[in-house]
Amino acid sequence: MKKIQLNNGVEIPLLGFGVFQIPDLEECEQIVLNAIDTGYRLIDTAASYFN
């Protein structure tokens, strides 16, 4: 997976997985686990999404 280097030298994946608009918490958890199993390493779970 391609990565980008931040100003502090840390590298993060260029492609991430977001959980915006997944209201069911159990479903959200399973979807995130599936994304990790698939290879995603950047999971956007901002607190403003209430997930």
N, CA, C and O of each residue as an XYZ file, in Angstrom:
204
protein
N       0.845     -1.173      0.000
C       0.000      0.000      0.000
C       0.895      1.242      0.000
O       1.892      1.295      0.720
N       0.538      2.222     -0.798
C       1.296      3.466     -0.834
C       1.115      4.226      0.465
O       0.052      4.184      1.085
N       2.166      4.920      0.868
C       2.134      5.704      2.106
C       2.553      7.137      1.810
O       3.152      7.425      0.773
N       2.230      8.018      2.731
C       2.634      9.414      2.656
C       3.351      9.762      3.959
O       2.969      9.289      5.030
N       4.376     10.580      3.862
C       5.120     10.965      5.059
C       4.596     12.308      5.573
O       4.514     13.284      4.828
N       4.245     12.336      6.853
C       3.774     13.561      7.490
C       4.963     14.449      7.850
O       6.112     14.010      7.791
N       4.687     15.693      8.222
C       5.753     16.639      8.573
C       6.626     16.156      9.724
O       7.795     16.533      9.816
N       6.068     15.326     10.602
C       6.850     14.829     11.742
C       7.616     13.550     11.415
O       8.229     12.950     12.298
N       7.585     13.131     10.149
C       8.327     11.962      9.724
C       7.557     10.657      9.771
O       8.027      9.646      9.250
N       6.387     10.658     10.383
C       5.570      9.450     10.476
C       4.936      9.174      9.114
O       4.478     10.096      8.439
N       4.911      7.913      8.716
C       4.257      7.521      7.482
C       2.896      6.921      7.782
O       2.743      6.136      8.718
N       1.904      7.299      6.977
C       0.559      6.732      7.109
C       0.107      6.252      5.729
O       0.569      6.765      4.710
N      -0.793      5.272      5.697
C      -1.304      4.805      4.407
C      -2.030      5.932      3.671
O      -2.682      6.775      4.287
N      -1.904      5.929      2.356
C      -2.547      6.933      1.536
C      -4.054      6.697      1.445
O      -4.828      7.638      1.272
N      -4.458      5.447      1.563
C      -5.866      5.080      1.474
C      -6.351      4.633      2.844
O      -5.719      3.802      3.495
N      -7.482      5.191      3.281
C      -8.045      4.818      4.576
C      -9.481      4.355      4.449
O     -10.095      4.451      3.386
N     -10.001      3.854      5.549
C     -11.378      3.372      5.601
C     -12.122      4.186      6.639
O     -11.697      4.254      7.792
N     -13.226      4.803      6.251
C     -14.013      5.615      7.171
C     -15.287      4.917      7.602
O     -15.831      4.087      6.874
N     -15.753      5.258      8.781
C     -16.964      4.624      9.312
C     -18.126      5.607      9.423
O     -19.103      5.350     10.127
N     -18.013      6.724      8.730
C     -19.090      7.712      8.723
C     -20.372      7.074      8.202
O     -20.353      6.342      7.212
N     -21.459      7.351      8.857
C     -22.804      6.886      8.498
C     -22.996      5.378      8.673
O     -23.767      4.764      7.935
N     -22.305      4.781      9.640
C     -22.580      3.401     10.049
C     -23.148      3.499     11.469
O     -22.389      3.467     12.438
N     -24.461      3.617     11.600
C     -25.060      3.904     12.913
C     -25.061      2.728     13.893
O     -25.031      2.946     15.105
N     -25.095      1.505     13.403
C     -25.175      0.342     14.278
C     -23.767     -0.009     14.775
O     -22.888     -0.322     13.972
N     -23.551      0.042     16.096
C     -22.219     -0.161     16.656
C     -21.668     -1.559     16.419
O     -20.480     -1.712     16.137
N     -22.514     -2.582     16.529
C     -22.036     -3.948     16.280
C     -21.651     -4.136     14.819
O     -20.645     -4.773     14.508
N     -22.460     -3.577     13.932
C     -22.145     -3.659     12.507
C     -20.849     -2.901     12.199
O     -20.016     -3.369     11.423
N     -20.691     -1.734     12.813
C     -19.491     -0.930     12.616
C     -18.250     -1.706     13.061
O     -17.234     -1.717     12.366
N     -18.341     -2.347     14.213
C     -17.211     -3.129     14.715
C     -16.834     -4.235     13.734
O     -15.657     -4.435     13.435
N     -17.841     -4.952     13.236
C     -17.569     -6.049     12.308
C     -16.982     -5.531     11.001
O     -16.081     -6.150     10.435
N     -17.486     -4.404     10.522
C     -16.980     -3.816      9.281
C     -15.528     -3.397      9.444
O     -14.720     -3.618      8.543
N     -15.183     -2.798     10.576
C     -13.797     -2.393     10.823
C     -12.893     -3.624     10.903
O     -11.791     -3.613     10.355
N     -13.338     -4.667     11.567
C     -12.551     -5.909     11.626
C     -12.336     -6.488     10.228
O     -11.246     -6.962      9.907
N     -13.379     -6.445      9.401
C     -13.262     -6.921      8.026
C     -12.271     -6.070      7.235
O     -11.484     -6.594      6.448
N     -12.314     -4.758      7.448
C     -11.388     -3.860      6.756
C      -9.946     -4.163      7.157
O      -9.054     -4.173      6.308
N      -9.717     -4.409      8.434
C      -8.369     -4.758      8.900
C      -7.924     -6.077      8.284
O      -6.784     -6.200      7.835
N      -8.819     -7.069      8.259
C      -8.484     -8.363      7.642
C      -8.154     -8.209      6.157
O      -7.334     -8.949      5.614
N      -8.798     -7.247      5.515
C      -8.577     -6.999      4.093
C      -7.254     -6.300      3.832
O      -6.708     -6.390      2.733
N      -6.732     -5.599      4.845
C      -5.442     -4.945      4.679
C      -5.424     -3.465      5.004
O      -4.363     -2.842      4.987
N      -6.578     -2.894      5.297
C      -6.603     -1.479      5.685
C      -5.842     -1.286      6.988
O      -5.940     -2.100      7.906
N      -5.080     -0.194      7.056
C      -4.338      0.124      8.269
C      -4.623      1.542      8.740
O      -4.136      1.957      9.792
N      -5.405      2.285      7.972
C      -5.837      3.629      8.363
C      -7.349      3.583      8.511
O      -8.074      3.497      7.520
N      -7.820      3.640      9.747
C      -9.251      3.582     10.033
C      -9.659      4.931     10.622
O      -9.181      5.324     11.686
N     -10.549      5.635      9.917
C     -11.028      6.944     10.363
C     -12.247      6.732     11.253
O     -13.334      6.418     10.768
N     -12.056      6.906     12.556
C     -13.153      6.731     13.523
C     -13.322      7.994     14.355
O     -13.399      7.930     15.582
N     -13.379      9.142     13.686
C     -13.480     10.423     14.386
C     -14.617     10.411     15.394
O     -15.694      9.875     15.129
N     -14.369     11.001     16.538
C     -15.366     11.015     17.612
C     -16.653     11.708     17.183
O     -17.718     11.407     17.723
N     -16.583     12.623     16.231
C     -17.784     13.332     15.798
C     -18.759     12.411     15.090
O     -19.916     12.777     14.887
N     -18.306     11.209     14.707
C     -19.194     10.237     14.083
C     -19.957      9.415     15.105
O     -20.864      8.665     14.745
N     -19.596      9.548     16.397
C     -20.231      8.802     17.495
C     -20.045      7.292     17.361
O     -20.907      6.528     17.795
N     -18.932      6.847     16.767
C     -18.620      5.423     16.652
C     -17.506      5.056     17.601
O     -17.097      3.896     17.653
